Amino acid sequence: MADFHQTGAITTLHRLGSTDLERLEAEIRVHANARPVALVLPCLFDELRDTALKGIIETLRSVPYLHQIVVCVDGAERREDFDEMRAAFEGVRTLDGRGATLIWSDGPRLRGIRDRLRAEGLDPGERGKGRATWLAYGYVLATEEAHVVAVHDCDIRDYPRELLARLCFPTVHPNLNYEFAKGYYGRVTDRLYGRVTRLFMTPLLRAMKSVLGSLPLLEYLDSFRYPLAGECSMTTDLVRINRIPSDWGLEVGVLAEVFRNCSAKRICQVELVENYEHKHRQLSESDPTTGLHRMVVDIAASLIRNLASYGVQFDAGFLNTLIIAYVRTAQDAIARYSDDAALNGLVFDRHEEEVAVETFSRALRTAGLSFVRDPMGTPQIPNWSRVTSALPDLLDELRAAIEADRRGRTLAVVAGGAS
């Protein structure tokens, strides 16, 4: 029997059987006339060398309902690098035949915009997915074309059109009336993946509930089947008022902002595909500055600060209790996943799972002690509502800077070397 169970504080939209993609895209295209859709892709230049991005680009060439495609390119130090990425997106077209808009995050004019923001006390943060997404959101708001914005990563190994269509449908369809949709999916090959969600995020949320009792934010976060998924869609009203972290706490921070700014009945999670694969990261158990270890430090810090904003007090004694409760909950989860793997004939290395939990517990301690020392920590990127309140012309200036950096030199591969 298909899984159509509803749990938690938000609506779950399931994938019940195979998707009729033609019907789904036809409906989106009709509704997108009144509620135009923009796709935002935060992208590293290095991803151009990966087959995942090439597959995404190839799929996007046949998507029939997008009014805007905005790609923010990080790590393109040279003009030639940015031009190479632009060339890769040739042939990707919006509904009205325009090409994708590429943002050169390292472009000279955009650097000037960031310097001005910092001078005004509106720091856009360090390089990373958070800042790249925020810049792309700013461009979408500046153009005033879209009603719905979808965003996902550029390291998805298998990217069918169904994934994007199912992500957009809940927020573009006027009768569904959702303001925010979060994607979820299974991550299984010959073994279980999704270690940070399976062995850290979900056990930590449940450990927190056992220690703190039922809190609305915890119940809400625990309602998401894959809270760390990078795929979501939302209305431009939310894009304007949501603050986002610039580090690996991005996904948790976005969910917390949506909780703060949106009614639960306007929030859903949607199953995108039957199975999903993206770039796998190393655990890095001995180095908290890289790999999953670094990711978990940032995620834990984001969660702790958001709970503190609702009155939860964190001190060293509470942190010790929480870590012990987390480890016990995660160990119970390992036993359950071991049984699940055995039934389904999957590879399951229990020692590796235990090492991951030990690493994540150290990351939790690192994040907790950092909060005790400095409760404010790294500030979130200001939302666009605050930025435009302080600098009313900034969105227009941002758009002009993005377009000027993009026109800095004509693509040689397209225009035969003209400058």
Short mmCIF file of C-alpha atoms in Angstrom, two decimals:
data_model
loop_
_atom_site.label_atom_id
_atom_site.label_comp_id
_atom_site.label_asym_id
_atom_site.label_seq_id
_atom_site.Cartn_x
_atom_site.Cartn_y
_atom_site.Cartn_z
CA MET A 1 0.00 0.00 0.00
CA ALA A 2 1.27 3.48 -0.82
CA ASP A 3 2.42 5.67 2.05
CA PHE A 4 -0.17 8.40 2.54
CA HIS A 5 0.13 8.82 6.31
CA GLN A 6 -0.11 12.38 7.65
CA THR A 7 1.95 13.19 10.74
CA GLY A 8 3.11 16.27 12.59
CA ALA A 9 2.31 19.95 12.30
CA ILE A 10 2.46 20.32 8.52
CA THR A 11 0.86 18.73 5.46
CA THR A 12 2.71 15.93 3.67
CA LEU A 13 2.15 15.56 -0.08
CA HIS A 14 3.13 12.06 -1.12
CA ARG A 15 4.27 10.49 -4.35
CA LEU A 16 1.46 7.99 -4.85
CA GLY A 17 2.53 5.85 -7.78
CA SER A 18 4.18 7.09 -10.95
CA THR A 19 3.84 10.77 -11.86
CA ASP A 20 1.87 11.91 -14.91
CA LEU A 21 4.48 14.51 -15.83
CA GLU A 22 2.58 15.86 -18.84
CA ARG A 23 -0.49 16.62 -16.71
CA LEU A 24 1.59 18.08 -13.88
CA GLU A 25 3.59 20.43 -16.12
CA ALA A 26 0.49 21.47 -18.06
CA GLU A 27 -1.23 22.53 -14.82
CA ILE A 28 1.85 24.39 -13.63
CA ARG A 29 2.09 26.22 -16.95
CA VAL A 30 -1.53 27.37 -16.70
CA HIS A 31 -1.15 28.62 -13.14
CA ALA A 32 2.27 30.14 -13.84
CA ASN A 33 0.60 32.70 -16.12
CA ALA A 34 -0.79 34.40 -13.02
CA ARG A 35 1.84 33.12 -10.56
CA PRO A 36 5.16 33.15 -12.49
CA VAL A 37 7.89 30.79 -11.30
CA ALA A 38 11.59 31.59 -10.90
CA LEU A 39 14.22 28.90 -10.37
CA VAL A 40 17.26 29.86 -8.28
CA LEU A 41 20.41 27.74 -8.52
CA PRO A 42 23.32 28.48 -6.14
CA CYS A 43 26.28 26.95 -7.95
CA LEU A 44 30.01 26.49 -7.47
CA PHE A 45 32.27 26.91 -10.48
CA ASP A 46 33.92 23.58 -9.63
CA GLU A 47 30.55 21.86 -10.18
CA LEU A 48 30.95 22.57 -13.89
CA ARG A 49 33.42 19.67 -13.96
CA ASP A 50 30.83 17.30 -12.49
CA THR A 51 28.34 15.26 -14.47
CA ALA A 52 25.57 16.26 -12.02
CA LEU A 53 25.42 19.89 -13.20
CA LYS A 54 25.59 18.83 -16.83
CA GLY A 55 22.58 16.59 -16.28
CA ILE A 56 20.66 19.40 -14.57
CA ILE A 57 21.37 21.77 -17.46
CA GLU A 58 20.26 19.19 -20.01
CA THR A 59 16.99 18.62 -18.13
CA LEU A 60 16.30 22.35 -17.77
CA ARG A 61 16.45 22.77 -21.55
CA SER A 62 13.09 20.98 -21.77
CA VAL A 63 11.27 22.47 -18.74
CA PRO A 64 8.29 24.40 -20.20
CA TYR A 65 7.00 26.68 -17.42
CA LEU A 66 9.82 28.75 -15.85
CA HIS A 67 9.65 32.53 -16.23
CA GLN A 68 13.11 33.08 -14.75
CA ILE A 69 16.22 30.97 -14.21
CA VAL A 70 18.80 32.65 -11.98
CA VAL A 71 22.16 30.98 -11.38
CA CYS A 72 24.51 32.52 -8.81
CA VAL A 73 28.04 31.32 -9.56
CA ASP A 74 30.50 31.17 -6.65
CA GLY A 75 34.20 30.44 -6.98
CA ALA A 76 34.65 31.85 -10.49
CA GLU A 77 37.72 33.91 -9.69
CA ARG A 78 38.47 34.86 -13.30
CA ARG A 79 36.24 36.38 -15.97
CA GLU A 80 37.08 33.37 -18.15
CA ASP A 81 35.67 31.01 -15.50
CA PHE A 82 32.39 32.90 -15.38
CA ASP A 83 32.16 32.96 -19.18
CA GLU A 84 32.72 29.21 -19.24
CA MET A 85 29.78 28.72 -16.88
CA ARG A 86 27.64 31.03 -19.03
CA ALA A 87 28.49 28.96 -22.06
CA ALA A 88 27.42 25.79 -20.26
CA PHE A 89 23.92 27.24 -19.75
CA GLU A 90 23.46 28.16 -23.41
CA GLY A 91 20.25 26.61 -24.70
CA VAL A 92 18.47 26.84 -21.34
CA ARG A 93 15.44 29.02 -22.00
CA THR A 94 12.57 30.46 -19.99
CA LEU A 95 8.92 30.35 -21.00
CA ASP A 96 9.30 33.50 -23.12
CA GLY A 97 12.55 32.37 -24.75
CA ARG A 98 15.07 34.28 -22.63
CA GLY A 99 18.25 32.62 -21.47
CA ALA A 100 19.22 31.91 -17.89
CA THR A 101 20.53 34.87 -15.88
CA LEU A 102 23.95 34.11 -14.42
CA ILE A 103 25.24 36.13 -11.48
CA TRP A 104 29.00 36.46 -11.13
CA SER A 105 29.30 36.42 -7.35
CA ASP A 106 32.96 37.46 -7.59
CA GLY A 107 32.35 40.18 -10.18
CA PRO A 108 33.89 43.61 -9.44
CA ARG A 109 30.60 45.52 -9.33
CA LEU A 110 28.95 42.94 -7.09
CA ARG A 111 31.93 43.11 -4.74
CA GLY A 112 31.31 46.83 -4.57
CA ILE A 113 27.67 46.23 -3.60
CA ARG A 114 28.79 43.90 -0.80
CA ASP A 115 31.31 46.46 0.45
CA ARG A 116 28.58 49.09 0.59
CA LEU A 117 26.29 46.75 2.52
CA ARG A 118 29.00 46.02 5.07
CA ALA A 119 29.64 49.75 5.48
CA GLU A 120 25.95 50.17 6.34
CA GLY A 121 26.04 47.35 8.91
CA LEU A 122 24.21 44.94 6.58
CA ASP A 123 26.85 42.24 6.19
CA PRO A 124 25.85 39.70 3.49
CA GLY A 125 28.13 37.09 5.05
CA GLU A 126 30.96 35.02 3.72
CA ARG A 127 31.05 33.08 0.47
CA GLY A 128 28.75 30.07 0.50
CA LYS A 129 25.37 28.74 -0.50
CA GLY A 130 23.56 31.12 1.85
CA ARG A 131 25.02 34.27 0.33
CA ALA A 132 24.68 32.97 -3.22
CA THR A 133 21.01 32.15 -2.63
CA TRP A 134 20.42 35.54 -1.00
CA LEU A 135 21.97 37.41 -3.95
CA ALA A 136 19.85 35.44 -6.42
CA TYR A 137 16.75 36.17 -4.33
CA GLY A 138 17.62 39.86 -4.48
CA TYR A 139 17.79 39.75 -8.27
CA VAL A 140 14.41 38.00 -8.47
CA LEU A 141 12.88 40.64 -6.20
CA ALA A 142 14.50 43.45 -8.20
CA THR A 143 13.00 42.26 -11.49
CA GLU A 144 9.50 41.90 -9.95
CA GLU A 145 8.60 39.12 -12.39
CA ALA A 146 8.07 36.06 -10.18
CA HIS A 147 5.43 35.09 -7.63
CA VAL A 148 7.02 31.74 -6.68
CA VAL A 149 10.72 30.96 -6.25
CA ALA A 150 12.09 27.42 -6.27
CA VAL A 151 15.65 26.64 -5.22
CA HIS A 152 17.80 23.54 -5.23
CA ASP A 153 21.46 22.52 -5.24
CA CYS A 154 23.52 21.77 -8.34
CA ASP A 155 24.99 18.43 -7.21
CA ILE A 156 21.90 16.26 -7.85
CA ARG A 157 23.11 13.15 -9.68
CA ASP A 158 19.74 12.10 -11.11
CA TYR A 159 17.58 15.11 -12.00
CA PRO A 160 14.28 14.22 -13.68
CA ARG A 161 11.81 16.95 -14.65
CA GLU A 162 9.41 15.38 -12.17
CA LEU A 163 11.56 16.62 -9.27
CA LEU A 164 11.22 20.29 -10.21
CA ALA A 165 7.56 20.00 -11.18
CA ARG A 166 6.59 18.42 -7.86
CA LEU A 167 8.63 21.02 -5.99
CA CYS A 168 6.85 23.93 -7.71
CA PHE A 169 3.30 22.56 -7.84
CA PRO A 170 2.21 23.17 -4.20
CA THR A 171 3.19 26.86 -4.23
CA VAL A 172 2.16 27.73 -7.79
CA HIS A 173 -1.29 26.09 -7.64
CA PRO A 174 -3.71 28.73 -6.27
CA ASN A 175 -6.18 26.23 -4.85
CA LEU A 176 -3.56 24.50 -2.73
CA ASN A 177 -2.64 27.85 -1.16
CA TYR A 178 0.78 26.92 0.24
CA GLU A 179 3.39 29.60 0.82
CA PHE A 180 6.28 27.20 1.43
CA ALA A 181 7.04 23.67 0.23
CA LYS A 182 10.01 21.57 1.34
CA GLY A 183 11.17 18.61 -0.71
CA TYR A 184 11.87 15.15 0.65
CA TYR A 185 12.88 11.79 -0.82
CA GLY A 186 14.52 8.47 -0.04
CA ARG A 187 18.31 8.18 -0.20
CA VAL A 188 19.11 4.51 -0.71
CA THR A 189 21.38 2.59 -3.08
CA ASP A 190 22.93 -0.62 -1.81
CA ARG A 191 23.06 1.13 1.58
CA LEU A 192 21.38 3.92 3.53
CA TYR A 193 22.60 7.48 3.03
CA GLY A 194 21.50 10.75 4.63
CA ARG A 195 23.67 10.30 7.72
CA VAL A 196 23.32 13.83 9.04
CA THR A 197 19.52 13.63 8.97
CA ARG A 198 19.28 9.99 10.14
CA LEU A 199 21.95 10.07 12.83
CA PHE A 200 22.03 13.70 13.93
CA MET A 201 19.14 15.97 13.08
CA THR A 202 16.21 13.67 13.84
CA PRO A 203 17.75 12.05 16.96
CA LEU A 204 18.74 15.49 18.27
CA LEU A 205 15.24 16.89 17.80
CA ARG A 206 13.77 13.91 19.65
CA ALA A 207 16.37 14.12 22.40
CA MET A 208 15.51 17.80 22.80
CA LYS A 209 11.83 16.92 23.10
CA SER A 210 12.62 14.33 25.77
CA VAL A 211 14.62 16.89 27.77
CA LEU A 212 12.60 20.06 27.15
CA GLY A 213 9.14 18.65 26.58
CA SER A 214 6.94 19.48 23.63
CA LEU A 215 7.81 22.87 22.14
CA PRO A 216 6.05 24.17 19.00
CA LEU A 217 9.32 24.75 17.11
CA LEU A 218 10.59 21.25 17.91
CA GLU A 219 7.31 19.61 16.91
CA TYR A 220 7.34 21.58 13.68
CA LEU A 221 10.93 20.71 12.77
CA ASP A 222 10.39 17.05 13.64
CA SER A 223 7.44 16.98 11.22
CA PHE A 224 9.81 17.20 8.24
CA ARG A 225 10.94 13.88 6.86
CA TYR A 226 14.11 15.38 5.41
CA PRO A 227 14.65 18.74 7.15
CA LEU A 228 18.12 19.16 5.62
CA ALA A 229 16.98 18.75 2.02
CA GLY A 230 18.22 21.58 -0.17
CA GLU A 231 15.05 21.76 -2.29
CA CYS A 232 12.23 24.16 -1.47
CA SER A 233 9.82 26.60 -3.08
CA MET A 234 8.14 29.64 -1.59
CA THR A 235 6.32 32.84 -2.44
CA THR A 236 8.27 36.01 -3.04
CA ASP A 237 6.66 37.51 0.08
CA LEU A 238 8.57 34.95 2.15
CA VAL A 239 11.71 35.49 0.07
CA ARG A 240 11.59 39.16 1.04
CA ILE A 241 11.16 38.71 4.81
CA ASN A 242 13.13 35.53 5.58
CA ARG A 243 16.61 35.88 7.06
CA ILE A 244 19.03 33.09 6.22
CA PRO A 245 22.37 31.89 7.62
CA SER A 246 25.42 32.03 5.41
CA ASP A 247 26.83 28.68 6.62
CA TRP A 248 25.70 25.02 6.72
CA GLY A 249 22.90 26.02 9.09
CA LEU A 250 21.05 27.37 6.05
CA GLU A 251 18.35 24.69 5.82
CA VAL A 252 17.51 24.73 9.54
CA GLY A 253 17.59 28.52 9.54
CA VAL A 254 15.18 28.72 6.61
CA LEU A 255 12.74 26.32 8.30
CA ALA A 256 12.91 28.36 11.51
CA GLU A 257 12.23 31.59 9.61
CA VAL A 258 9.28 30.01 7.81
CA PHE A 259 7.92 28.87 11.21
CA ARG A 260 8.24 32.45 12.45
CA ASN A 261 6.70 34.13 9.42
CA CYS A 262 4.12 31.68 8.12
CA SER A 263 1.04 29.81 9.36
CA ALA A 264 1.53 26.03 9.66
CA LYS A 265 -1.40 25.36 7.35
CA ARG A 266 0.46 27.25 4.60
CA ILE A 267 3.51 24.96 4.92
CA CYS A 268 3.93 21.53 3.34
CA GLN A 269 6.53 18.94 2.49
CA VAL A 270 6.36 17.19 -0.87
CA GLU A 271 7.89 13.91 -1.97
CA LEU A 272 9.89 14.74 -5.08
CA VAL A 273 11.25 11.45 -6.40
CA GLU A 274 11.37 7.83 -5.32
CA ASN A 275 15.12 7.93 -4.76
CA TYR A 276 17.74 10.67 -4.78
CA GLU A 277 21.50 10.82 -5.03
CA HIS A 278 23.86 13.74 -4.73
CA LYS A 279 27.49 14.39 -3.88
CA HIS A 280 28.60 12.48 -0.78
CA ARG A 281 30.83 14.22 1.75
CA GLN A 282 33.49 12.75 4.01
CA LEU A 283 32.77 12.46 7.73
CA SER A 284 36.07 14.11 8.76
CA GLU A 285 35.83 12.81 12.33
CA SER A 286 39.14 14.37 13.44
CA ASP A 287 38.71 17.80 11.79
CA PRO A 288 35.74 19.99 12.81
CA THR A 289 36.50 22.53 10.08
CA THR A 290 35.54 20.37 7.10
CA GLY A 291 33.24 17.61 5.85
CA LEU A 292 30.14 16.44 7.70
CA HIS A 293 31.80 17.37 10.99
CA ARG A 294 31.79 21.06 10.02
CA MET A 295 28.29 20.77 8.61
CA VAL A 296 26.92 19.39 11.89
CA VAL A 297 28.62 22.11 13.96
CA ASP A 298 26.85 24.77 11.88
CA ILE A 299 23.50 22.94 11.93
CA ALA A 300 23.64 22.49 15.71
CA ALA A 301 24.59 26.13 16.22
CA SER A 302 21.65 27.28 14.09
CA LEU A 303 19.21 25.05 15.96
CA ILE A 304 20.49 26.11 19.39
CA ARG A 305 20.25 29.81 18.56
CA ASN A 306 16.76 29.47 17.16
CA LEU A 307 15.58 27.63 20.28
CA ALA A 308 17.22 30.26 22.47
CA SER A 309 15.22 32.92 20.63
CA TYR A 310 12.08 31.20 21.98
CA GLY A 311 13.34 31.29 25.57
CA VAL A 312 15.21 27.99 25.91
CA GLN A 313 18.22 28.47 28.19
CA PHE A 314 21.47 26.76 27.25
CA ASP A 315 24.32 26.40 29.74
CA ALA A 316 27.10 23.88 30.23
CA GLY A 317 25.02 21.64 32.51
CA PHE A 318 22.09 21.52 30.12
CA LEU A 319 24.46 20.84 27.22
CA ASN A 320 25.89 17.78 29.00
CA THR A 321 22.38 16.42 29.58
CA LEU A 322 21.42 17.06 25.96
CA ILE A 323 24.52 15.33 24.58
CA ILE A 324 23.89 12.22 26.67
CA ALA A 325 20.23 12.15 25.58
CA TYR A 326 21.23 12.66 21.95
CA VAL A 327 23.79 9.82 21.96
CA ARG A 328 21.27 7.41 23.48
CA THR A 329 18.58 8.39 20.96
CA ALA A 330 21.01 8.12 18.04
CA GLN A 331 22.20 4.68 19.20
CA ASP A 332 18.58 3.50 19.28
CA ALA A 333 18.19 4.85 15.74
CA ILE A 334 21.24 2.87 14.60
CA ALA A 335 19.64 -0.34 15.87
CA ARG A 336 16.46 0.41 13.95
CA TYR A 337 18.32 1.22 10.74
CA SER A 338 20.36 -1.95 11.13
CA ASP A 339 17.16 -4.00 11.24
CA ASP A 340 15.75 -2.08 8.27
CA ALA A 341 18.91 -2.75 6.27
CA ALA A 342 18.89 -6.45 7.17
CA LEU A 343 15.30 -6.89 5.99
CA ASN A 344 16.03 -5.14 2.69
CA GLY A 345 19.40 -6.77 2.03
CA LEU A 346 21.39 -3.54 2.29
CA VAL A 347 25.00 -3.04 3.28
CA PHE A 348 25.15 -1.69 6.83
CA ASP A 349 28.39 -0.96 8.70
CA ARG A 350 27.37 -0.52 12.31
CA HIS A 351 30.84 0.60 13.34
CA GLU A 352 30.80 3.43 10.79
CA GLU A 353 27.39 4.51 12.07
CA GLU A 354 28.68 4.55 15.67
CA VAL A 355 31.74 6.58 14.61
CA ALA A 356 29.42 9.08 12.92
CA VAL A 357 27.35 9.48 16.11
CA GLU A 358 30.51 9.97 18.19
CA THR A 359 31.69 12.62 15.72
CA PHE A 360 28.30 14.35 15.72
CA SER A 361 28.21 14.40 19.54
CA ARG A 362 31.56 16.21 19.56
CA ALA A 363 30.20 18.64 16.97
CA LEU A 364 27.17 19.26 19.19
CA ARG A 365 29.45 20.01 22.14
CA THR A 366 31.53 22.38 19.99
CA ALA A 367 28.41 24.25 18.86
CA GLY A 368 26.95 24.36 22.38
CA LEU A 369 30.10 25.67 24.05
CA SER A 370 30.48 28.24 21.28
CA PHE A 371 26.95 29.45 22.03
CA VAL A 372 27.65 29.66 25.77
CA ARG A 373 30.72 31.82 25.04
CA ASP A 374 29.04 33.96 22.37
CA PRO A 375 25.24 33.65 22.21
CA MET A 376 24.95 35.91 19.16
CA GLY A 377 27.52 34.04 17.07
CA THR A 378 27.71 34.69 13.34
CA PRO A 379 24.75 36.93 12.44
CA GLN A 380 22.28 35.84 9.80
CA ILE A 381 22.20 37.65 6.49
CA PRO A 382 19.71 40.54 6.76
CA ASN A 383 16.43 39.95 4.99
CA TRP A 384 15.70 41.96 1.89
CA SER A 385 12.94 43.88 3.65
CA ARG A 386 15.48 45.32 6.08
CA VAL A 387 18.02 46.02 3.33
CA THR A 388 15.55 47.99 1.22
CA SER A 389 14.32 49.85 4.30
CA ALA A 390 17.86 51.07 4.96
CA LEU A 391 18.84 51.47 1.29
CA PRO A 392 15.69 51.97 -0.81
CA ASP A 393 17.55 51.91 -4.15
CA LEU A 394 19.71 48.89 -3.37
CA LEU A 395 17.69 46.33 -5.35
CA ASP A 396 17.90 48.48 -8.47
CA GLU A 397 21.63 48.94 -7.89
CA LEU A 398 22.06 45.20 -7.36
CA ARG A 399 20.29 44.42 -10.62
CA ALA A 400 22.39 46.97 -12.49
CA ALA A 401 25.61 45.59 -10.98
CA ILE A 402 24.69 42.00 -11.86
CA GLU A 403 23.83 42.92 -15.44
CA ALA A 404 26.94 45.09 -15.85
CA ASP A 405 29.23 42.34 -14.55
CA ARG A 406 27.53 39.87 -16.86
CA ARG A 407 28.06 42.14 -19.88
CA GLY A 408 31.69 42.79 -18.99
CA ARG A 409 32.83 40.77 -21.99
CA THR A 410 30.92 38.95 -24.71
CA LEU A 411 31.30 35.20 -24.65
CA ALA A 412 33.93 34.16 -27.14
CA VAL A 413 32.32 30.75 -27.63
CA VAL A 414 29.05 32.44 -28.56
CA ALA A 415 30.11 35.62 -30.32
CA GLY A 416 33.28 34.52 -32.03
CA GLY A 417 35.62 36.37 -29.70
CA ALA A 418 34.02 39.83 -29.99
CA SER A 419 34.62 42.10 -27.01
#
